Coordinates of C-alpha atoms in Angstrom, one line a residue:
Chain N
M1 CA 23.9 2.3 -25.4
K2 CA 23.2 5.9 -26.2
F3 CA 20.0 7.9 -26.1
S4 CA 18.7 10.2 -28.8
E5 CA 18.3 13.9 -28.2
D6 CA 14.6 13.4 -27.6
K7 CA 15.2 10.8 -24.9
L8 CA 17.9 12.9 -23.3
K9 CA 15.3 15.7 -23.1
V10 CA 13.1 13.4 -21.1
V11 CA 16.0 12.6 -18.8
G12 CA 16.7 16.3 -18.3
E13 CA 13.1 16.9 -17.4
M14 CA 13.3 14.1 -14.8
I15 CA 16.4 15.6 -13.2
S16 CA 14.6 19.0 -13.1
H17 CA 12.2 17.6 -10.4
Y18 CA 15.0 17.9 -7.7
P19 CA 17.1 20.6 -6.3
E20 CA 20.5 21.3 -7.9
G21 CA 23.0 18.6 -7.2
K22 CA 20.3 16.0 -6.2
Q23 CA 20.1 14.4 -9.6
K24 CA 20.7 10.9 -8.1
S25 CA 17.0 11.1 -7.0
A26 CA 16.1 10.6 -10.7
L27 CA 17.7 7.1 -10.6
I28 CA 14.5 5.1 -10.0
P29 CA 12.4 6.8 -12.7
L30 CA 15.4 6.7 -15.1
L31 CA 15.8 3.0 -14.7
H32 CA 12.1 2.5 -15.5
F33 CA 12.6 4.7 -18.6
I34 CA 15.7 2.8 -19.7
Q35 CA 14.1 -0.6 -19.1
K36 CA 11.1 0.5 -21.2
H37 CA 13.4 1.3 -24.2
N38 CA 15.7 -1.8 -23.7
D39 CA 13.3 -4.7 -24.4
N40 CA 12.0 -4.5 -20.9
W41 CA 15.2 -5.4 -19.0
L42 CA 18.3 -3.8 -17.6
S43 CA 21.6 -5.2 -19.0
P44 CA 24.9 -4.3 -17.3
E45 CA 25.5 -1.8 -20.1
A46 CA 22.2 -0.2 -19.4
L47 CA 23.0 0.1 -15.8
D48 CA 26.4 1.7 -16.5
Y49 CA 24.7 4.1 -18.9
A50 CA 22.3 5.2 -16.1
A51 CA 25.3 5.9 -13.9
E52 CA 26.9 8.0 -16.7
L53 CA 23.6 10.0 -17.3
L54 CA 23.3 10.9 -13.6
N55 CA 27.0 11.4 -13.0
I56 CA 27.1 8.8 -10.2
T57 CA 29.2 5.6 -9.8
P58 CA 28.0 2.3 -11.3
I59 CA 27.8 0.6 -7.9
E60 CA 25.2 3.2 -6.8
V61 CA 23.0 2.0 -9.8
Y62 CA 23.6 -1.7 -9.2
E63 CA 22.6 -1.4 -5.5
V64 CA 19.3 0.1 -6.6
A65 CA 18.6 -2.1 -9.6
T66 CA 19.0 -5.3 -7.5
F67 CA 16.8 -4.1 -4.7
Y68 CA 13.5 -3.3 -6.4
S69 CA 11.3 -6.0 -7.9
M70 CA 10.1 -4.2 -11.0
Y71 CA 13.5 -4.2 -12.6
N72 CA 14.3 -7.2 -14.8
L73 CA 18.0 -8.1 -14.6
K74 CA 17.6 -10.8 -17.2
P75 CA 15.8 -10.8 -20.6
V76 CA 12.1 -11.5 -20.3
G77 CA 9.4 -12.6 -22.7
K78 CA 7.5 -10.1 -24.9
T79 CA 4.6 -10.5 -22.6
V80 CA 5.1 -10.8 -18.8
F81 CA 2.4 -12.1 -16.6
E82 CA 3.0 -11.0 -13.0
V83 CA 0.3 -12.8 -10.9
C84 CA -0.3 -11.7 -7.4
Q85 CA -0.2 -14.5 -4.9
T86 CA -0.5 -12.8 -1.5
G87 CA -3.2 -13.7 1.0
P88 CA -6.2 -11.7 -0.3
C89 CA -5.6 -12.9 -3.9
M90 CA -5.0 -16.5 -2.6
L91 CA -8.4 -16.3 -0.9
R92 CA -10.0 -15.6 -4.3
G93 CA -8.1 -18.3 -6.3
S94 CA -4.7 -17.0 -7.5
D95 CA -3.2 -20.5 -7.1
D96 CA -5.7 -21.7 -9.8
I97 CA -4.6 -18.9 -12.1
I98 CA -0.9 -19.7 -11.7
A99 CA -1.7 -23.4 -12.3
Y100 CA -3.8 -22.6 -15.4
I101 CA -1.0 -20.6 -16.9
Y102 CA 1.3 -23.5 -16.4
E103 CA -1.3 -25.8 -18.0
K104 CA -1.6 -23.5 -21.1
L105 CA 2.0 -22.4 -21.5
G106 CA 4.1 -24.9 -19.6
I107 CA 5.9 -22.2 -17.6
K108 CA 6.3 -22.0 -13.9
P109 CA 7.0 -18.7 -12.0
G110 CA 10.3 -17.3 -13.2
E111 CA 10.3 -19.1 -16.5
T112 CA 9.9 -18.0 -20.1
T113 CA 8.4 -20.0 -22.9
T114 CA 10.9 -21.3 -25.4
D115 CA 9.6 -19.1 -28.2
G116 CA 10.4 -16.1 -26.0
L117 CA 6.8 -14.8 -26.0
F118 CA 5.7 -15.2 -22.4
T119 CA 7.3 -14.9 -19.0
L120 CA 5.4 -15.9 -15.8
K121 CA 6.4 -14.1 -12.6
V122 CA 4.6 -14.2 -9.2
A123 CA 4.2 -10.9 -7.4
E124 CA 3.5 -10.0 -3.8
C125 CA 0.6 -7.8 -3.1
L126 CA -0.1 -5.3 -5.9
G127 CA -2.8 -3.3 -4.1
A128 CA -5.8 -4.7 -6.0
C129 CA -7.1 -7.0 -3.3
G130 CA -10.7 -6.1 -3.9
Y131 CA -10.5 -7.1 -7.6
A132 CA -8.7 -10.4 -7.0
P133 CA -7.3 -12.5 -8.5
M134 CA -5.3 -10.2 -10.6
M135 CA -2.0 -9.7 -12.4
Q136 CA 0.2 -6.9 -13.6
L137 CA 0.6 -6.8 -17.4
G138 CA 3.1 -4.1 -18.4
P139 CA 2.0 -0.7 -17.1
D140 CA -1.6 -2.0 -16.5
Y141 CA -3.5 -4.3 -14.2
R142 CA -5.8 -7.1 -15.3
E143 CA -8.3 -7.9 -12.6
H144 CA -11.1 -10.4 -11.7
L145 CA -9.1 -13.0 -13.6
T146 CA -10.7 -16.2 -14.8
K147 CA -9.5 -19.0 -17.0
E148 CA -11.3 -17.4 -19.9
K149 CA -9.6 -14.1 -19.3
I150 CA -6.2 -15.9 -19.2
D151 CA -7.0 -17.5 -22.6
A152 CA -7.8 -14.1 -24.0
L153 CA -4.6 -12.6 -22.6
I154 CA -2.5 -15.4 -24.1
A155 CA -4.2 -14.8 -27.5
E156 CA -3.5 -11.1 -27.1
G157 CA 0.1 -11.7 -26.4
R158 CA 0.4 -14.0 -29.4
A159 CA -1.3 -11.4 -31.7
K160 CA 1.0 -8.6 -30.4
A161 CA 4.1 -10.7 -31.4
N162 CA 3.0 -11.3 -35.0
Chain C
M1 CA -26.3 6.6 4.6
G2 CA -23.1 7.8 6.2
R3 CA -21.6 11.1 5.3
K4 CA -18.8 11.1 2.8
L5 CA -16.2 13.8 2.9
L6 CA -13.6 12.4 0.5
L7 CA -15.4 10.2 -2.0
D8 CA -18.8 12.0 -2.1
K9 CA -18.0 13.3 -5.6
A10 CA -15.7 10.6 -6.8
H11 CA -18.4 9.1 -9.1
I12 CA -19.2 12.4 -10.9
E13 CA -18.5 12.0 -14.6
G14 CA -15.2 13.8 -15.5
I15 CA -14.3 14.7 -11.8
R16 CA -10.8 13.4 -12.6
H17 CA -10.3 16.5 -14.6
Y18 CA -9.8 20.0 -13.4
D19 CA -12.8 21.8 -14.9
V20 CA -15.3 19.5 -13.4
Y21 CA -13.5 19.3 -10.1
R22 CA -13.4 23.1 -9.9
R23 CA -17.0 23.4 -10.9
E24 CA -17.9 21.0 -8.1
G25 CA -16.3 23.3 -5.6
G26 CA -12.7 22.1 -5.8
Y27 CA -9.8 24.2 -4.6
R28 CA -12.0 26.3 -2.3
S29 CA -9.8 25.3 0.6
V30 CA -6.7 26.7 -1.1
E31 CA -8.4 30.0 -1.6
K32 CA -9.4 30.0 2.1
V33 CA -5.9 29.2 3.3
L34 CA -3.9 31.5 1.0
K35 CA -6.3 34.4 1.3
G36 CA -6.9 34.5 5.0
M37 CA -5.0 32.0 7.1
T38 CA -1.5 31.8 8.6
P39 CA 0.4 28.5 8.4
E40 CA 0.0 28.2 12.2
A41 CA -3.8 28.6 11.8
V42 CA -3.9 25.8 9.3
V43 CA -1.9 23.5 11.7
E44 CA -4.3 24.6 14.5
E45 CA -7.4 23.6 12.5
V46 CA -5.9 20.2 11.7
K47 CA -5.2 19.7 15.4
K48 CA -8.7 20.6 16.3
S49 CA -10.1 18.1 13.8
G50 CA -8.4 15.2 15.7
L51 CA -7.3 13.8 12.3
R52 CA -5.0 10.8 12.8
G53 CA -2.6 9.4 10.2
R54 CA -4.5 7.1 7.8
G55 CA -1.5 5.1 6.7
G56 CA -1.6 2.7 9.6
A57 CA 0.0 4.1 12.7
G58 CA -2.9 6.5 13.6
F59 CA -0.6 9.3 14.9
P60 CA -2.3 12.7 15.3
T61 CA -1.5 14.6 12.1
G62 CA -1.6 18.1 13.7
M63 CA 0.9 17.1 16.3
K64 CA 3.2 15.5 13.6
W65 CA 3.1 18.8 11.7
S66 CA 3.9 20.9 14.8
F67 CA 7.1 18.8 15.4
L68 CA 8.5 20.0 12.1
A69 CA 11.8 21.8 12.7
K70 CA 12.1 25.2 11.1
P71 CA 15.8 26.2 10.9
E72 CA 16.6 29.4 9.1
G73 CA 17.6 29.1 5.5
M74 CA 16.9 25.4 5.1
P75 CA 14.1 24.1 2.8
R76 CA 11.3 21.9 4.3
Y77 CA 9.5 19.2 2.4
L78 CA 6.1 17.6 2.4
V79 CA 6.2 14.0 1.0
V80 CA 3.0 12.2 0.4
N81 CA 3.2 8.5 0.9
A82 CA 1.4 6.8 -1.9
D83 CA 3.4 3.6 -1.7
E84 CA 0.3 1.7 -0.6
S85 CA 1.6 -1.9 -0.4
E86 CA 0.1 -3.4 2.8
P87 CA -1.8 -6.6 1.7
G88 CA -5.5 -5.8 1.8
T89 CA -5.0 -2.1 1.3
F90 CA -6.1 -0.4 -2.0
K91 CA -7.9 2.7 -0.8
D92 CA -5.3 5.4 -1.8
R93 CA -5.2 4.0 -5.3
F94 CA -9.0 4.5 -5.5
L95 CA -8.8 8.1 -4.3
M96 CA -5.9 9.0 -6.6
E97 CA -7.4 7.2 -9.6
F98 CA -10.8 8.7 -9.4
I99 CA -10.4 12.1 -7.7
P100 CA -6.7 13.0 -8.0
H101 CA -7.3 16.8 -7.6
L102 CA -8.5 16.2 -4.0
L103 CA -5.0 15.0 -3.1
I104 CA -3.4 17.9 -4.9
E105 CA -5.7 20.4 -3.2
G106 CA -4.9 18.9 0.2
M107 CA -1.2 19.0 -0.6
I108 CA -1.2 22.7 -1.4
C109 CA -2.9 23.5 1.9
A110 CA -0.5 21.2 3.8
S111 CA 2.5 22.6 1.9
F112 CA 1.5 26.1 2.9
A113 CA 1.1 25.0 6.6
L114 CA 4.5 23.3 6.6
G115 CA 6.4 25.8 4.4
S116 CA 7.2 23.3 1.7
N117 CA 7.8 24.9 -1.7
R118 CA 8.5 21.6 -3.4
S119 CA 6.4 18.7 -2.4
Y120 CA 6.5 15.1 -3.7
I121 CA 4.0 12.2 -4.1
Y122 CA 5.9 9.0 -3.8
I123 CA 3.7 6.4 -5.5
R124 CA 4.4 2.7 -5.9
G125 CA 5.8 1.9 -9.3
E126 CA 3.2 -0.7 -10.1
Y127 CA 0.4 2.0 -10.0
W128 CA 1.9 3.3 -13.2
W129 CA -1.4 4.4 -14.8
V130 CA -2.3 6.2 -11.5
K131 CA 1.0 8.0 -11.7
E132 CA 0.1 9.3 -15.1
I133 CA -3.4 10.4 -13.9
L134 CA -1.7 12.3 -11.1
E135 CA 0.9 13.9 -13.4
Q136 CA -1.9 15.1 -15.6
A137 CA -3.8 16.5 -12.7
V138 CA -0.7 18.3 -11.4
Q139 CA -0.2 19.8 -14.9
E140 CA -3.9 21.0 -14.9
A141 CA -3.5 22.5 -11.5
R142 CA -0.3 24.3 -12.6
N143 CA -2.0 25.6 -15.7
A144 CA -4.8 27.0 -13.7
G145 CA -2.5 28.8 -11.4
W146 CA -2.8 26.7 -8.2
L147 CA 0.8 25.7 -8.4
G148 CA 3.9 27.7 -9.3
K149 CA 5.1 31.1 -8.1
N150 CA 3.2 33.5 -6.0
I151 CA 0.0 31.4 -5.9
L152 CA -3.2 33.6 -5.9
G153 CA -0.9 36.6 -5.2
S154 CA -0.1 35.2 -1.7
G155 CA 3.6 35.2 -2.1
F156 CA 3.6 31.4 -1.6
D157 CA 5.4 29.3 -4.1
C158 CA 4.7 25.6 -4.5
D159 CA 5.2 22.8 -7.0
I160 CA 4.4 19.1 -6.8
F161 CA 6.3 16.3 -8.4
V162 CA 5.2 12.6 -8.7
Q163 CA 8.0 10.1 -8.0
P164 CA 7.5 6.4 -8.8
G165 CA 8.9 3.6 -6.7
A166 CA 9.9 0.3 -8.3
G167 CA 8.4 -2.5 -6.2
A168 CA 9.3 -2.6 -2.5
Y169 CA 6.8 -2.7 0.3
I170 CA 9.5 -1.4 2.7
C171 CA 9.3 2.0 0.9
G172 CA 6.0 2.6 2.7
E173 CA 8.1 3.1 5.9
E174 CA 8.8 6.8 6.0
T175 CA 12.6 6.7 6.3
A176 CA 12.9 4.0 3.6
L177 CA 10.6 6.1 1.4
I178 CA 13.0 9.1 1.9
E179 CA 16.0 6.9 1.0
S180 CA 14.2 5.7 -2.1
L181 CA 13.3 9.3 -3.1
E182 CA 17.0 10.1 -2.8
G183 CA 17.7 7.4 -5.4
K184 CA 18.8 4.7 -3.1
R185 CA 17.8 1.2 -1.8
G186 CA 14.8 1.4 0.6
N187 CA 16.7 0.7 3.7
P188 CA 15.0 2.3 6.7
R189 CA 17.1 4.8 8.8
I190 CA 17.7 4.6 12.5
K191 CA 15.6 7.1 14.4
P192 CA 16.3 9.6 15.8
P193 CA 16.9 11.8 14.0
F194 CA 13.3 11.8 12.9
P195 CA 12.4 13.1 9.4
A196 CA 10.8 16.1 11.1
V197 CA 14.4 17.2 11.9
K198 CA 16.4 15.4 9.2
G199 CA 14.5 13.9 6.4
L200 CA 14.7 14.3 2.6
W201 CA 18.3 15.5 1.6
G202 CA 18.9 16.1 5.3
C203 CA 16.1 18.7 5.6
P204 CA 13.0 18.8 7.8
T205 CA 10.4 16.6 6.2
V206 CA 6.8 15.5 6.9
V207 CA 5.7 12.3 5.4
N208 CA 1.9 11.8 5.3
N209 CA -0.4 9.2 3.8
V210 CA -2.6 10.1 0.8
E211 CA -5.9 9.8 2.7
T212 CA -4.5 12.0 5.5
I213 CA -3.7 14.8 3.2
A214 CA -7.0 14.5 1.3
A215 CA -8.8 14.9 4.6
V216 CA -7.2 18.3 5.1
V217 CA -9.6 19.6 2.4
P218 CA -12.9 19.1 4.3
I219 CA -11.2 20.1 7.5
I220 CA -10.3 23.5 6.0
N221 CA -13.6 23.9 4.2
D222 CA -15.8 23.0 7.2
G223 CA -13.5 23.7 10.1
G224 CA -11.7 21.3 12.4
E225 CA -14.4 21.3 14.9
E226 CA -17.1 20.2 12.4
Y227 CA -14.8 17.3 11.3
A228 CA -14.3 16.3 14.9
K229 CA -18.0 16.0 15.4
I230 CA -18.1 12.9 13.2
G231 CA -17.1 9.6 14.8
I232 CA -16.6 8.4 18.4
G233 CA -14.0 9.7 20.9
K234 CA -10.6 10.0 19.4
S235 CA -11.6 8.4 16.2
T236 CA -12.8 11.5 14.4
G237 CA -14.0 11.9 10.8
T238 CA -14.4 9.4 8.1
K239 CA -12.1 6.5 7.2
L240 CA -11.6 4.8 3.9
I241 CA -11.8 1.0 4.2
S242 CA -10.7 -1.3 1.4
A243 CA -12.6 -4.5 1.8
C244 CA -11.6 -7.7 0.2
G245 CA -11.7 -11.5 0.6
N246 CA -14.8 -13.6 0.7
I247 CA -17.5 -10.9 0.7
N248 CA -20.2 -10.1 -1.7
K249 CA -19.1 -6.5 -2.5
P250 CA -15.3 -6.0 -2.3
G251 CA -14.3 -2.4 -2.8
V252 CA -13.4 0.9 -1.2
Y253 CA -15.9 2.4 1.3
E254 CA -15.8 5.6 3.2
I255 CA -17.3 5.1 6.6
E256 CA -18.1 7.4 9.5
M257 CA -16.2 6.0 12.4
N258 CA -19.4 5.2 14.4
I259 CA -20.6 2.0 12.8
S260 CA -20.2 -1.6 14.1
V261 CA -18.0 -4.2 12.4
E262 CA -21.0 -6.3 12.0
E263 CA -22.9 -3.6 10.1
F264 CA -19.8 -3.0 7.9
I265 CA -19.6 -6.7 6.9
Y266 CA -23.3 -7.5 6.6
S267 CA -25.0 -4.3 5.5
D268 CA -25.8 -3.8 1.8
E269 CA -24.3 -0.3 2.0
Y270 CA -20.9 -1.9 2.6
C271 CA -19.6 -5.4 2.1
G272 CA -23.0 -7.0 1.6
G273 CA -22.3 -10.1 3.7
I274 CA -20.2 -13.2 3.1
A275 CA -20.1 -14.5 -0.5
N276 CA -21.8 -17.7 -1.6
G277 CA -23.9 -18.0 1.5
K278 CA -20.9 -19.0 3.6
R279 CA -20.3 -18.1 7.2
L280 CA -17.7 -15.7 8.5
K281 CA -14.7 -17.4 10.0
A282 CA -12.0 -14.7 10.5
C283 CA -11.0 -11.2 9.6
I284 CA -7.9 -9.1 9.4
P285 CA -9.4 -5.6 9.7
G286 CA -6.5 -3.3 9.2
G287 CA -4.1 -4.6 6.6
S288 CA -2.1 -7.9 6.8
S289 CA 0.2 -6.9 9.7
V290 CA -2.6 -6.4 12.2
P291 CA -3.8 -9.4 14.3
I292 CA -6.3 -11.7 12.7
L293 CA -9.4 -12.3 14.8
P294 CA -11.9 -15.2 14.8
A295 CA -15.5 -14.2 14.0
N296 CA -16.6 -14.2 17.6
L297 CA -13.9 -11.8 18.8
L298 CA -14.3 -9.7 15.7
L299 CA -17.9 -8.9 16.2
K300 CA -17.8 -8.5 20.0
T301 CA -15.0 -7.6 22.3
A302 CA -14.0 -9.9 25.1
K303 CA -16.1 -7.8 27.4
G304 CA -19.1 -8.7 25.3
E305 CA -19.5 -5.2 23.8
T306 CA -20.3 -4.6 20.1
R307 CA -17.0 -4.0 18.3
M308 CA -17.1 -0.7 16.4
M309 CA -15.1 0.5 13.4
T310 CA -13.0 2.9 15.5
Y311 CA -9.3 2.9 16.4
E312 CA -10.2 2.3 20.1
S313 CA -12.8 -0.4 19.7
L314 CA -10.8 -2.4 17.2
S315 CA -7.8 -2.4 19.6
D316 CA -10.0 -3.1 22.6
G317 CA -8.4 -5.9 24.6
G318 CA -4.9 -5.3 23.3
F319 CA -3.3 -8.0 21.2
A320 CA -4.7 -10.7 23.6
T321 CA -8.3 -10.3 22.3
G322 CA -8.2 -7.2 20.0
T323 CA -6.6 -6.0 16.8
M324 CA -6.0 -2.6 15.1
M325 CA -7.6 -0.2 12.6
G326 CA -4.2 -0.1 10.8
S327 CA -4.5 1.0 7.2
G328 CA -8.1 0.0 6.8
G329 CA -7.3 -3.0 4.7
F330 CA -10.2 -5.3 5.6
I331 CA -9.6 -8.9 4.7
V332 CA -12.5 -11.3 5.3
M333 CA -12.2 -15.1 5.4
D334 CA -15.1 -17.5 5.1
E335 CA -15.5 -20.9 6.7
D336 CA -13.7 -22.7 3.8
Q337 CA -10.5 -20.8 4.3
C338 CA -7.4 -22.1 5.9
V339 CA -5.8 -19.8 8.4
V340 CA -2.5 -21.7 8.3
K341 CA -2.2 -21.3 4.5
H342 CA -3.2 -17.6 4.7
T343 CA -0.7 -16.9 7.4
Y344 CA 1.9 -18.7 5.2
T345 CA 1.3 -16.4 2.3
L346 CA 1.7 -13.4 4.6
A347 CA 5.0 -14.8 6.0
R348 CA 6.2 -15.3 2.4
F349 CA 5.2 -11.7 1.7
Y350 CA 7.3 -10.3 4.6
R351 CA 10.3 -12.5 3.8
H352 CA 10.2 -11.2 0.2
E353 CA 9.9 -7.6 1.4
S354 CA 12.4 -7.6 4.3
C355 CA 15.2 -5.2 3.3
G356 CA 17.7 -7.4 5.0
Q357 CA 19.4 -4.9 7.3
C358 CA 18.4 -6.4 10.6
S359 CA 19.2 -10.1 11.3
P360 CA 16.0 -10.9 13.3
C361 CA 13.8 -9.8 10.4
R362 CA 16.0 -11.0 7.5
E363 CA 16.5 -14.5 9.0
G364 CA 13.3 -14.7 11.1
T365 CA 10.9 -14.0 8.2
G366 CA 12.5 -16.8 6.2
W367 CA 12.3 -19.3 9.1
M368 CA 8.6 -18.4 9.6
E369 CA 7.8 -18.9 6.0
K370 CA 9.6 -22.3 5.8
I371 CA 8.0 -23.6 9.0
L372 CA 4.5 -22.5 8.0
L373 CA 4.9 -24.1 4.6
K374 CA 6.0 -27.3 6.3
I375 CA 2.9 -27.3 8.6
E376 CA 0.6 -26.4 5.7
Q377 CA 2.0 -29.3 3.7
G378 CA 1.3 -31.8 6.5
K379 CA 4.9 -32.3 7.5
G380 CA 4.9 -30.2 10.7
T381 CA 5.5 -31.3 14.3
M382 CA 4.0 -30.0 17.5
S383 CA 7.3 -28.4 18.4
D384 CA 7.1 -26.3 15.2
I385 CA 4.3 -24.3 16.6
D386 CA 6.4 -23.4 19.7
L387 CA 9.3 -22.7 17.4
L388 CA 7.2 -20.3 15.3
W389 CA 6.0 -18.6 18.5
D390 CA 9.6 -18.2 19.7
I391 CA 10.8 -16.8 16.4
Q392 CA 8.1 -14.1 16.1
R393 CA 8.9 -13.1 19.7
K394 CA 12.5 -12.6 18.8
I395 CA 11.7 -10.5 15.8
E396 CA 9.2 -8.1 17.4
G397 CA 10.8 -5.0 18.8
N398 CA 14.3 -6.0 17.7
T399 CA 14.5 -4.3 14.3
I400 CA 15.2 -0.8 13.0
C401 CA 11.8 -0.4 11.5
P402 CA 8.3 -1.7 12.1
L403 CA 8.5 -4.3 9.3
G404 CA 9.8 -6.8 11.8
D405 CA 6.7 -6.2 14.0
A406 CA 4.5 -6.3 11.0
A407 CA 5.9 -9.8 10.1
A408 CA 5.7 -11.1 13.6
W409 CA 2.1 -10.0 14.6
P410 CA 0.1 -12.0 12.0
V411 CA 2.0 -15.2 12.9
A412 CA 1.5 -14.5 16.6
A413 CA -2.2 -13.8 16.3
A414 CA -2.8 -16.8 14.1
I415 CA -1.3 -19.1 16.7
R416 CA -3.0 -17.3 19.6
H417 CA -6.5 -17.6 18.2
F418 CA -6.2 -20.6 15.8
R419 CA -3.8 -22.9 17.6
D420 CA -6.2 -25.9 17.3
E421 CA -6.2 -25.4 13.5
F422 CA -2.4 -25.6 13.5
E423 CA -2.5 -28.7 15.7
W424 CA -5.1 -30.3 13.4
H425 CA -2.7 -29.8 10.5
I426 CA 0.0 -31.7 12.4
T427 CA -2.1 -34.5 13.8
N428 CA -4.2 -35.0 10.6
P429 CA -1.6 -34.5 7.9
S430 CA -3.3 -36.5 5.2
D431 CA -6.7 -34.8 5.9
A432 CA -5.0 -31.4 5.8
L433 CA -3.9 -31.9 2.3
V434 CA -7.4 -32.5 0.9
R435 CA -9.6 -30.4 3.1
N436 CA -9.6 -27.4 5.4
Y437 CA -10.3 -27.3 9.1
G438 CA -13.5 -25.4 8.6
L439 CA -15.4 -23.1 10.9
A440 CA -14.9 -25.1 14.1
N441 CA -15.8 -23.0 17.1
Y442 CA -14.5 -19.7 15.8
A443 CA -18.0 -18.2 15.4
K444 CA -19.5 -19.5 18.6
P445 CA -20.4 -16.8 21.1
L446 CA -17.8 -16.3 23.8
E447 CA -18.6 -16.7 27.4
V448 CA -18.2 -13.3 29.0
M449 CA -16.6 -13.3 32.4
P450 CA -18.5 -11.2 35.0
A451 CA -16.6 -8.1 35.6

């Protein structure tokens, strides 16, 4: 893995947010950036590259990558549905949404469709309780979910892949 | 209509952008502070306002600021906690998404008061689009000269950076947040030393909630004393409440802390009553970790007084019959909801979010989740209820950070107030799989004991 000059400039800008010698603080934003440009997951090579970019040891990167839920340590589908299932979303029917995705795509939480298009994850509270049920879809939220909206999101995911 | 100090302009078209925000009177507080106040005077004004931390603990902000150590030659930092992750809470997101400059304006005043030349907003990674809105607002403020070197010729330098998290509730705990900002796992630190002495990169640091820092703007503009006139007693000013669950109008409301809980739930200005014509069964008024109350204890205290939306009234009666203001994450449950199942989802949440450092929390949260699921699925025994009670007692107070308490309290309160619903699940397992316990006596007026 090796970044182009343009991407290295972005990394340099990240590091400039902190005082001299505190470049390790850039690790979390850097891992987001690498994941974005690595098919939405962090391979062992990607983690080692992060260590190299920040001049820290690989174990410091592994510790962090395994702690936070937004990092994918295995390949994921092209579209990832992360459906919130915590109390407030449960009160507004998140269980039905998860069941409906299973009905339509045949995947349970943690699974990916055999064509590699969709991954279903369950998430704990995403801070959208007033707009429940909801899911995270890439960098955005999809709120007030209904079966019709799930149908549309599946169609959108299929269209994106073609 | 209650007064709004934070969100009064949030709905103005284009307020997200600097030009409109400035035209509407934005950044006046920075001018006032940098052109005529000392840092000490700013702290004094915040003390006078009675402002209390809006993240959940409710600690007086001015006092927190005055604890900041000021050793020679060492930088100090202001870090804004935008890691909003407490189930039921989505107020900071609203503020940052719709009126981001209010936070930046408050941060410049607070940074001046604390002597922070480099301040950070730590925002949960899932709020990615909000992070981008904030970054744009910071850039606009920088371009307009409100950030950078020698702001308004005052000699004060300040810059703001937005730091994303990556999915971890625990990073809302201030020392875990600092660890995360240093590029590490979000493991809370043992206190003391407190961040005020040894925080970010070993330097004195103040960590404040988004809403707290935003409230500094009206406090500076109108004066601390004016701010303190709103509300009741030690609950001064306005509070953002994010309301969700089975209500007609979920959303974020700014309230003056002088209205009743009943008004908040039923008035059309706020939640608009219970959805689908159902009746109120229970409510968790301050984010998932504060005690759940049945309808009767929610609307009136055990003494028979009207319960108000203030720190003091919500906690009236202690944990035996009261709850907490917490973060203002107001979760409403109607008569069709199952308290056992809801408590189970919260236990699962805390198990998922435990950082794993302390055995009582790491092991206890998993036990609570498993036992609650067992009861919910109709496989529980009566002794499971006592076991649950015992486990939560052994977590509370025995962990480095408050996540342990936060995990224990919802379970304790659910058993305390809804024990018959738990027992019904155990004695009627086949019923419990197909229907819920219902409203039972939870909304019946309580008998008030003569004083």
